Amino acid sequence: MPQRAPRRPRAARYDEIRGWHVGVDGTVRQEDTARRSAVPLLRDGVLRTMLANTALIGLAGALVSTSVSLFLAGPVGASPLMTGLFFSARGVLEIISGLTIGALSDRVLNRRTLLVLCPLLCAVGALSYALVRDYLLLLATGAVLFGLGGAGFAQIFAYNRDYAEAHALDPTLLNSVLRSITSLCWIAGPPLGLLLAGTRGFAALYLCAAGMYAVSGLLCGRLLPPVTREGIRGGATREAVARPTRRLLLLVPAVVLVLGVNSAYQIDIALYVTRGLGLSPGFTGLVIGVAAALEVPVIILAGRYAHRVGTWRLVLCAAVLSALFFAALPLARSPMALLLYQVPNALCTGVLLSLPLSLLQDTLPGRAGTASSLFTASQQTGILLAGATVGTVTQWAGYAEVFHVCAALSAVAALLVAAAWRAAGATTAEAARATGDPAGPSEGRGPAARPGRSPGTVDKPVAQD
């Protein structure tokens, strides 16, 4: 007799029933990689360790990054030019080392080694900040160590992807949860760091950050299990680097633009509010705080519903919304209008800070290290692009005109995302024809992948009463 599937309410589109999922069309889908909701995920000890590790890395990074400029200008006595060179050298090193280590990590069967080593390098770098006051020595030790250790942030998301695929979890949801933890750290980290530096000094601040990095490395070494990644070969990685797909060539500059636009907004909004509108610096902090607080639930919800709505669709809509937001932002002249504008700002930023990482990982299947490093390198490149854009535009045009440039760059990013989505659909359709799958393309995630549905899904009719 045919196996009977338990009756479930139709409102629950994909309820888990002992490995079976009931769809609204009356069919039961048996998934080899069944997705789990966010709450049961927190009961997984490995995932709790990953959350704690992300919090430690994020908080330590927020403590260090927001205080280095004051540290260099104060105790070290560096000039503005020397400070800029310090940040540029560290940024370039992070991009180069991140991409190199990311590509190499896909050939290493145990990614946990990098998750231990990179935080320890950052810990030694923070320790040098606490003890050294010579600029050149700091540049040779701190900037280099942080430049190399900064690659560990991408490895967190790469390990997350490997673990999710090995244990039948939703990698997009996990990426969003980890990204939300990082956002929370950047809400609490800067004021805590500046308070600690003002009351206890920079040495105490960097010793605290070094301790966080060291604990992170120890947690990864003791509590994270090695994850076996099938199908990873060095030749495959070299082939991906030598022959990037059209989808990747369109998606990477789009990610650079959306992350760069976000960095430009963070730089310019304080200047626009205080010098352009004449409002208080305290109100600037309120505007930034409201946007950051709204971004966190948006990031989680975007990861939760990406498979139902469509990851490409959400990213494209967010890029279009970003263009409209920046085009209309100069019209906001009152405090209440600026606060209300943070709602669309949080909607587009929350999506664009999290889901492009999953798209890159989907574009490079089996190469989570390379994809995650591409995302962090895009972020660093976007920061460099944002600094140059804000400096040039404000010098010759004004603070409000920066937002017009951001609107144009967001529109270009939306066009690139649309073209990449179309390329992904064409690739998926070709793969579907090659495999004889009549389902056709779906969000560019493969012929058997649909929103809310994992690869390897098999349709089975429900036995009728």
Coordinates of C-alpha atoms in Angstrom, one line a residue:
M1 CA 0.0 0.0 0.0
P2 CA 1.2 3.5 -0.7
Q3 CA 2.6 5.4 2.3
R4 CA 0.2 7.8 3.8
A5 CA 1.4 11.3 4.6
P6 CA 0.1 13.0 7.8
R7 CA -2.5 15.7 7.2
R8 CA -1.2 19.2 8.0
P9 CA -2.7 22.6 7.6
R10 CA -2.3 24.1 4.1
A11 CA -1.3 27.4 5.6
A12 CA 2.1 25.9 6.5
R13 CA 3.7 25.7 3.1
Y14 CA 6.6 23.5 3.9
D15 CA 6.1 21.8 7.2
E16 CA 8.6 19.2 8.3
I17 CA 7.1 15.7 8.8
R18 CA 9.8 13.2 9.5
G19 CA 11.8 14.2 6.4
W20 CA 8.7 14.9 4.3
H21 CA 7.3 18.4 3.4
V22 CA 3.7 19.0 2.4
G23 CA 3.2 21.6 -0.3
V24 CA 0.1 23.7 -1.0
D25 CA -0.5 21.7 -4.1
G26 CA -1.3 18.6 -2.1
T27 CA 2.0 16.8 -2.8
V28 CA 4.6 15.6 -0.3
R29 CA 8.2 16.4 -1.0
Q30 CA 10.9 14.2 0.4
E31 CA 14.1 16.1 0.8
D32 CA 17.6 14.7 1.1
T33 CA 18.6 18.1 2.6
A34 CA 15.6 19.2 4.6
R35 CA 15.7 22.8 5.8
R36 CA 15.2 23.6 9.5
S37 CA 13.8 26.8 11.1
A38 CA 15.9 29.2 13.0
V39 CA 14.8 28.2 16.5
P40 CA 15.9 24.5 16.3
L41 CA 19.2 25.6 14.8
L42 CA 20.1 27.3 18.1
R43 CA 20.0 23.9 19.8
D44 CA 22.9 22.7 17.8
G45 CA 26.1 23.0 19.8
V46 CA 28.3 23.6 16.8
L47 CA 26.0 26.4 15.6
R48 CA 26.0 28.0 19.1
T49 CA 29.8 27.9 18.9
M50 CA 29.7 29.6 15.5
L51 CA 27.4 32.3 16.9
A52 CA 29.7 32.9 19.8
N53 CA 32.8 32.9 17.5
T54 CA 31.1 35.4 15.2
A55 CA 30.2 37.6 18.2
L56 CA 33.8 37.6 19.5
I57 CA 35.3 38.4 16.1
G58 CA 32.7 41.1 15.4
L59 CA 33.0 42.8 18.7
A60 CA 36.8 42.7 18.7
G61 CA 36.9 44.1 15.2
A62 CA 34.4 46.9 16.1
L63 CA 36.6 47.8 19.2
V64 CA 39.8 48.0 17.1
S65 CA 38.5 49.5 13.8
T66 CA 36.7 52.5 15.3
S67 CA 39.6 53.5 17.6
V68 CA 42.7 53.1 15.4
S69 CA 42.4 56.6 13.9
L70 CA 42.3 58.2 17.3
F71 CA 45.1 55.9 18.5
L72 CA 47.4 56.8 15.6
A73 CA 46.7 60.5 15.9
G74 CA 47.1 60.5 19.7
P75 CA 49.7 58.2 21.4
V76 CA 51.5 57.4 18.1
G77 CA 51.5 61.0 16.8
A78 CA 50.8 60.1 13.2
S79 CA 49.9 62.8 10.7
P80 CA 46.6 62.6 8.7
L81 CA 48.6 61.4 5.7
M82 CA 50.3 58.7 7.7
T83 CA 47.0 57.6 9.1
G84 CA 45.5 57.3 5.6
L85 CA 48.5 55.3 4.4
F86 CA 48.1 53.0 7.4
F87 CA 44.5 52.2 6.6
S88 CA 45.2 51.9 2.9
A89 CA 48.1 49.4 3.5
R90 CA 45.9 47.3 5.8
G91 CA 43.0 47.4 3.4
V92 CA 45.1 46.3 0.4
L93 CA 46.7 43.6 2.5
E94 CA 43.3 42.3 3.6
I95 CA 42.0 42.1 0.0
I96 CA 45.1 40.3 -1.3
S97 CA 45.5 37.9 1.6
G98 CA 41.7 37.3 1.8
L99 CA 41.5 36.3 -1.9
T100 CA 44.6 34.2 -1.7
I101 CA 43.7 32.4 1.5
G102 CA 40.1 32.0 0.4
A103 CA 41.2 30.2 -2.8
L104 CA 43.7 28.1 -0.9
S105 CA 41.2 27.2 1.8
D106 CA 39.0 25.4 -0.8
R107 CA 41.9 22.9 -1.3
V108 CA 42.3 22.3 2.5
L109 CA 40.0 19.6 3.7
N110 CA 39.9 21.0 7.3
R111 CA 38.9 24.7 7.2
R112 CA 39.0 24.7 11.0
T113 CA 42.8 25.2 10.9
L114 CA 42.3 28.7 9.4
L115 CA 39.6 29.5 11.8
V116 CA 42.1 28.9 14.6
L117 CA 45.1 30.6 13.0
C118 CA 43.5 33.8 11.7
P119 CA 42.1 35.0 15.1
L120 CA 45.4 34.2 16.7
L121 CA 47.2 36.5 14.2
C122 CA 44.7 39.2 15.0
A123 CA 45.3 38.7 18.7
V124 CA 49.0 39.2 18.2
G125 CA 48.2 42.3 16.1
A126 CA 46.0 43.7 18.8
L127 CA 48.8 43.0 21.3
S128 CA 51.2 45.0 19.2
Y129 CA 48.8 47.9 19.3
A130 CA 48.8 47.7 23.1
L131 CA 52.6 47.6 23.4
V132 CA 54.1 49.5 20.4
R133 CA 54.1 53.2 19.8
D134 CA 56.4 53.5 16.8
Y135 CA 54.5 54.1 13.6
L136 CA 56.7 52.1 11.2
L137 CA 56.9 49.2 13.6
L138 CA 53.1 49.3 14.0
L139 CA 52.8 49.3 10.2
A140 CA 55.1 46.3 9.9
T141 CA 53.4 44.3 12.7
G142 CA 49.9 45.4 13.4
A143 CA 48.8 46.3 9.9
V144 CA 50.4 43.1 8.4
L145 CA 49.0 40.8 11.1
F146 CA 45.5 42.2 10.9
G147 CA 45.8 42.1 7.1
L148 CA 46.5 38.4 7.2
G149 CA 44.2 37.6 10.1
G150 CA 41.3 39.5 8.6
A151 CA 40.9 36.6 6.1
G152 CA 39.4 34.7 9.0
F153 CA 36.1 36.6 8.8
A154 CA 35.4 35.2 5.4
Q155 CA 36.4 31.7 6.6
I156 CA 33.6 31.9 9.2
F157 CA 31.0 32.1 6.5
A158 CA 32.8 29.5 4.4
Y159 CA 32.8 27.0 7.3
N160 CA 29.1 27.9 7.8
R161 CA 28.3 27.0 4.2
D162 CA 30.2 23.7 4.4
Y163 CA 28.5 22.8 7.7
A164 CA 25.1 23.7 6.4
E165 CA 25.5 21.6 3.2
A166 CA 26.9 18.7 5.2
H167 CA 24.1 18.7 7.8
A168 CA 21.0 19.6 5.6
L169 CA 20.6 23.1 6.8
D170 CA 19.7 26.3 5.0
P171 CA 23.0 28.2 4.3
T172 CA 21.2 31.4 3.4
L173 CA 19.4 31.5 6.7
L174 CA 22.6 30.7 8.6
N175 CA 24.5 33.4 6.7
S176 CA 21.8 35.9 7.7
V177 CA 21.9 34.9 11.4
L178 CA 25.7 35.3 11.5
R179 CA 25.5 38.6 9.6
S180 CA 22.9 39.9 12.1
I181 CA 25.3 39.0 15.0
T182 CA 28.0 41.1 13.3
S183 CA 25.6 44.0 12.9
L184 CA 24.7 43.9 16.6
C185 CA 28.4 43.9 17.5
W186 CA 28.9 47.0 15.4
I187 CA 26.0 48.7 17.2
A188 CA 27.5 48.0 20.7
G189 CA 31.2 47.8 19.9
P190 CA 32.1 51.4 18.9
P191 CA 30.7 53.2 22.0
L192 CA 32.1 50.5 24.3
G193 CA 35.5 50.8 22.7
L194 CA 35.6 54.6 22.9
L195 CA 34.4 54.4 26.5
L196 CA 37.1 51.9 27.4
A197 CA 39.8 53.9 25.6
G198 CA 38.7 57.1 27.4
T199 CA 38.6 55.6 30.9
R200 CA 41.3 52.9 30.8
G201 CA 43.5 53.9 27.9
F202 CA 44.2 52.4 24.5
A203 CA 46.4 49.6 26.0
A204 CA 43.5 48.2 28.0
L205 CA 41.3 48.4 24.9
Y206 CA 43.6 46.5 22.7
L207 CA 44.4 43.9 25.4
C208 CA 40.7 43.3 25.7
A209 CA 40.4 42.9 21.9
A210 CA 43.4 40.5 21.9
G211 CA 41.8 38.4 24.5
M212 CA 38.6 38.1 22.4
Y213 CA 40.5 37.1 19.4
A214 CA 42.4 34.5 21.4
V215 CA 39.3 33.0 22.9
S216 CA 37.7 32.9 19.4
G217 CA 40.7 30.8 18.1
L218 CA 40.5 28.5 21.1
L219 CA 36.8 28.0 20.7
C220 CA 37.2 27.0 17.0
G221 CA 40.0 24.6 17.8
R222 CA 38.2 22.9 20.7
L223 CA 34.6 22.9 19.8
L224 CA 34.2 23.0 16.0
P225 CA 34.4 19.7 14.3
P226 CA 36.2 19.2 10.9
V227 CA 33.7 19.3 8.0
T228 CA 34.4 16.9 5.1
R229 CA 33.8 18.7 1.8
E230 CA 33.2 16.3 -1.1
G231 CA 34.1 17.2 -4.6
I232 CA 36.7 19.9 -3.6
R233 CA 39.8 19.6 -5.8
G234 CA 42.5 22.1 -6.5
G235 CA 42.1 21.8 -10.2
A236 CA 38.4 22.8 -9.9
T237 CA 39.4 25.9 -8.0
R238 CA 42.1 26.9 -10.5
E239 CA 39.6 26.3 -13.3
A240 CA 37.0 28.6 -11.6
V241 CA 39.7 31.4 -11.2
A242 CA 40.9 31.0 -14.8
R243 CA 37.5 30.9 -16.4
P244 CA 35.0 33.0 -14.3
T245 CA 31.4 32.8 -15.5
R246 CA 29.5 35.7 -17.0
R247 CA 27.2 35.6 -13.9
L248 CA 30.2 36.0 -11.6
L249 CA 31.7 38.8 -13.7
L250 CA 28.4 40.7 -13.4
L251 CA 27.7 39.9 -9.8
V252 CA 31.0 40.9 -8.3
P253 CA 31.0 44.6 -9.5
A254 CA 27.4 44.8 -8.4
V255 CA 28.3 43.7 -4.9
V256 CA 31.2 46.2 -4.8
L257 CA 28.8 49.0 -5.8
V258 CA 26.1 48.2 -3.2
L259 CA 28.6 47.8 -0.4
G260 CA 30.5 50.9 -1.5
V261 CA 27.3 52.9 -1.6
N262 CA 26.6 51.7 2.0
S263 CA 30.0 52.8 3.1
A264 CA 29.6 56.2 1.4
Y265 CA 26.4 56.7 3.2
Q266 CA 28.0 55.9 6.6
I267 CA 30.7 58.5 5.9
D268 CA 28.5 61.3 4.5
I269 CA 25.4 61.1 6.7
A270 CA 27.1 62.6 9.7
L271 CA 28.5 65.5 7.7
Y272 CA 25.2 66.0 5.9
V273 CA 23.2 66.1 9.1
T274 CA 25.6 68.3 11.1
R275 CA 27.1 70.6 8.5
G276 CA 24.5 70.5 5.7
L277 CA 21.3 70.7 7.9
G278 CA 22.8 72.2 11.0
L279 CA 21.5 69.5 13.4
S280 CA 23.3 68.2 16.5
P281 CA 25.9 65.4 16.4
G282 CA 23.7 63.6 19.0
F283 CA 20.9 63.4 16.5
T284 CA 23.3 62.0 13.9
G285 CA 23.9 59.1 16.4
L286 CA 20.2 58.6 16.7
V287 CA 19.7 58.4 13.0
I288 CA 22.5 55.8 12.6
G289 CA 21.4 53.9 15.6
V290 CA 17.7 53.6 14.4
A291 CA 18.9 52.4 11.0
A292 CA 21.2 49.8 12.6
A293 CA 18.5 48.6 15.0
L294 CA 16.1 48.1 12.1
E295 CA 18.6 46.3 9.9
V296 CA 19.1 43.4 12.3
P297 CA 15.5 41.9 12.0
V298 CA 15.5 42.7 8.2
I299 CA 18.7 40.6 7.8
I300 CA 17.2 37.6 9.6
L301 CA 13.8 37.9 7.8
A302 CA 15.6 38.2 4.4
G303 CA 17.5 34.9 5.1
R304 CA 14.3 33.3 6.4
Y305 CA 12.2 34.0 3.4
A306 CA 14.9 34.1 0.6
H307 CA 14.0 30.6 -0.6
R308 CA 10.3 31.4 -0.9
V309 CA 10.5 34.9 -2.4
G310 CA 13.7 34.3 -4.3
T311 CA 17.2 35.4 -3.4
W312 CA 17.9 37.1 -6.8
R313 CA 14.5 38.9 -6.6
L314 CA 15.1 40.2 -3.1
V315 CA 18.6 41.5 -4.0
L316 CA 17.3 43.2 -7.2
C317 CA 14.4 44.9 -5.4
A318 CA 16.7 46.0 -2.6
A319 CA 19.1 47.6 -5.2
V320 CA 16.2 49.4 -6.8
L321 CA 14.9 50.6 -3.4
S322 CA 18.4 51.8 -2.6
A323 CA 18.5 53.9 -5.7
L324 CA 15.1 55.5 -4.9
F325 CA 16.1 56.0 -1.3
F326 CA 19.3 57.9 -2.1
A327 CA 17.5 60.0 -4.8
A328 CA 14.9 61.1 -2.3
L329 CA 17.2 61.5 0.7
P330 CA 18.3 65.1 -0.1
L331 CA 14.6 66.1 0.1
A332 CA 14.5 65.1 3.8
R333 CA 15.3 68.4 5.7
S334 CA 13.5 67.8 9.0
P335 CA 14.5 65.5 11.9
M336 CA 11.3 63.5 11.6
A337 CA 11.7 63.0 7.9
L338 CA 15.3 61.7 8.4
L339 CA 14.1 59.2 11.0
L340 CA 11.3 58.0 8.7
Y341 CA 13.7 57.6 5.9
Q342 CA 15.6 55.0 7.9
V343 CA 12.8 52.5 7.3
P344 CA 13.5 52.1 3.6
N345 CA 17.2 52.5 4.3
A346 CA 17.1 49.5 6.7
L347 CA 15.1 47.4 4.2
C348 CA 17.6 47.7 1.4
T349 CA 20.7 47.7 3.6
G350 CA 19.6 44.6 5.5
V351 CA 19.1 42.6 2.3
L352 CA 22.3 43.9 0.5
L353 CA 24.5 43.3 3.5
S354 CA 23.6 39.6 3.7
L355 CA 22.1 37.9 0.6
P356 CA 24.8 38.8 -1.9
L357 CA 27.1 36.5 0.1
S358 CA 24.8 33.6 -0.5
L359 CA 24.5 34.5 -4.2
L360 CA 28.3 34.4 -4.5
Q361 CA 28.5 31.1 -2.8
D362 CA 25.8 29.7 -5.1
T363 CA 27.7 31.0 -8.1
L364 CA 30.8 29.1 -7.0
P365 CA 29.5 25.8 -5.7
G366 CA 31.9 23.8 -3.6
R367 CA 34.2 26.9 -3.3
A368 CA 32.8 28.6 -0.2
G369 CA 36.2 30.0 0.8
T370 CA 36.7 31.7 -2.6
A371 CA 33.1 33.0 -2.6
S372 CA 33.2 34.3 1.0
S373 CA 36.6 36.0 0.3
L374 CA 35.2 37.6 -2.8
F375 CA 32.5 39.1 -0.6
T376 CA 34.8 40.5 2.0
A377 CA 37.2 41.8 -0.7
S378 CA 34.3 43.5 -2.4
Q379 CA 33.5 45.1 1.0
Q380 CA 37.1 46.4 1.3
T381 CA 37.1 47.6 -2.2
G382 CA 33.8 49.3 -1.6
I383 CA 35.2 51.1 1.4
L384 CA 38.1 52.4 -0.7
L385 CA 35.7 53.5 -3.4
A386 CA 33.4 55.2 -0.9
G387 CA 36.2 57.2 0.6
A388 CA 37.3 58.5 -2.8
T389 CA 33.8 59.2 -3.8
V390 CA 32.8 61.2 -0.7
G391 CA 36.0 63.2 -0.7
T392 CA 35.8 64.2 -4.3
V393 CA 32.1 64.9 -4.5
T394 CA 31.9 66.9 -1.2
Q395 CA 35.0 68.9 -2.3
W396 CA 33.5 70.1 -5.6
A397 CA 29.7 69.8 -5.1
G398 CA 28.5 69.3 -1.6
Y399 CA 27.2 66.8 1.0
A400 CA 23.8 66.3 -0.5
E401 CA 25.2 65.6 -4.0
V402 CA 27.0 62.5 -2.6
F403 CA 23.5 60.9 -2.2
H404 CA 22.8 61.6 -5.9
V405 CA 26.0 59.8 -6.9
C406 CA 25.0 56.9 -4.6
A407 CA 21.6 56.8 -6.3
A408 CA 23.3 56.5 -9.7
L409 CA 25.7 53.8 -8.5
S410 CA 22.8 51.8 -6.9
A411 CA 20.9 52.0 -10.3
V412 CA 24.0 50.6 -12.1
A413 CA 24.2 47.9 -9.4
A414 CA 20.5 47.0 -10.0
L415 CA 21.2 46.7 -13.8
L416 CA 24.1 44.4 -13.1
V417 CA 22.1 42.2 -10.7
A418 CA 19.3 41.9 -13.3
A419 CA 21.8 40.9 -16.0
A420 CA 23.5 38.4 -13.6
W421 CA 20.1 36.9 -12.7
R422 CA 19.3 36.5 -16.4
A423 CA 22.7 34.9 -17.0
A424 CA 22.0 32.6 -14.0
G425 CA 18.6 31.6 -15.5
A426 CA 20.1 30.9 -18.9
T427 CA 22.8 28.7 -17.3
T428 CA 20.2 26.8 -15.2
A429 CA 17.9 26.3 -18.3
E430 CA 20.8 24.9 -20.2
A431 CA 21.6 22.5 -17.3
A432 CA 18.0 21.5 -17.1
R433 CA 17.9 20.7 -20.8
A434 CA 21.1 18.7 -20.4
T435 CA 19.7 16.7 -17.5
G436 CA 16.2 16.3 -19.0
D437 CA 14.5 18.1 -16.1
P438 CA 11.2 19.5 -17.2
A439 CA 11.0 21.8 -14.2
G440 CA 13.2 24.4 -15.8
P441 CA 15.2 27.1 -14.1
S442 CA 14.3 28.5 -10.7
E443 CA 16.2 31.5 -9.4
G444 CA 19.4 30.3 -10.9
R445 CA 20.0 27.9 -8.1
G446 CA 19.9 24.7 -10.2
P447 CA 17.2 22.7 -11.9
A448 CA 16.0 21.0 -8.8
A449 CA 16.1 24.0 -6.4
R450 CA 13.1 26.2 -5.8
P451 CA 12.3 28.7 -3.1
G452 CA 11.7 26.8 0.1
R453 CA 13.0 23.6 -1.5
S454 CA 16.4 21.9 -1.4
P455 CA 18.2 20.1 -4.2
G456 CA 17.4 16.4 -4.3
T457 CA 13.7 17.0 -3.8
V458 CA 11.4 14.2 -5.0
D459 CA 7.7 14.8 -5.6
K460 CA 5.4 12.1 -4.2
P461 CA 1.6 12.2 -4.4
V462 CA -0.4 12.2 -1.2
A463 CA -2.4 9.1 -0.6
Q464 CA -6.1 10.0 -0.6
D465 CA -8.5 9.0 2.0

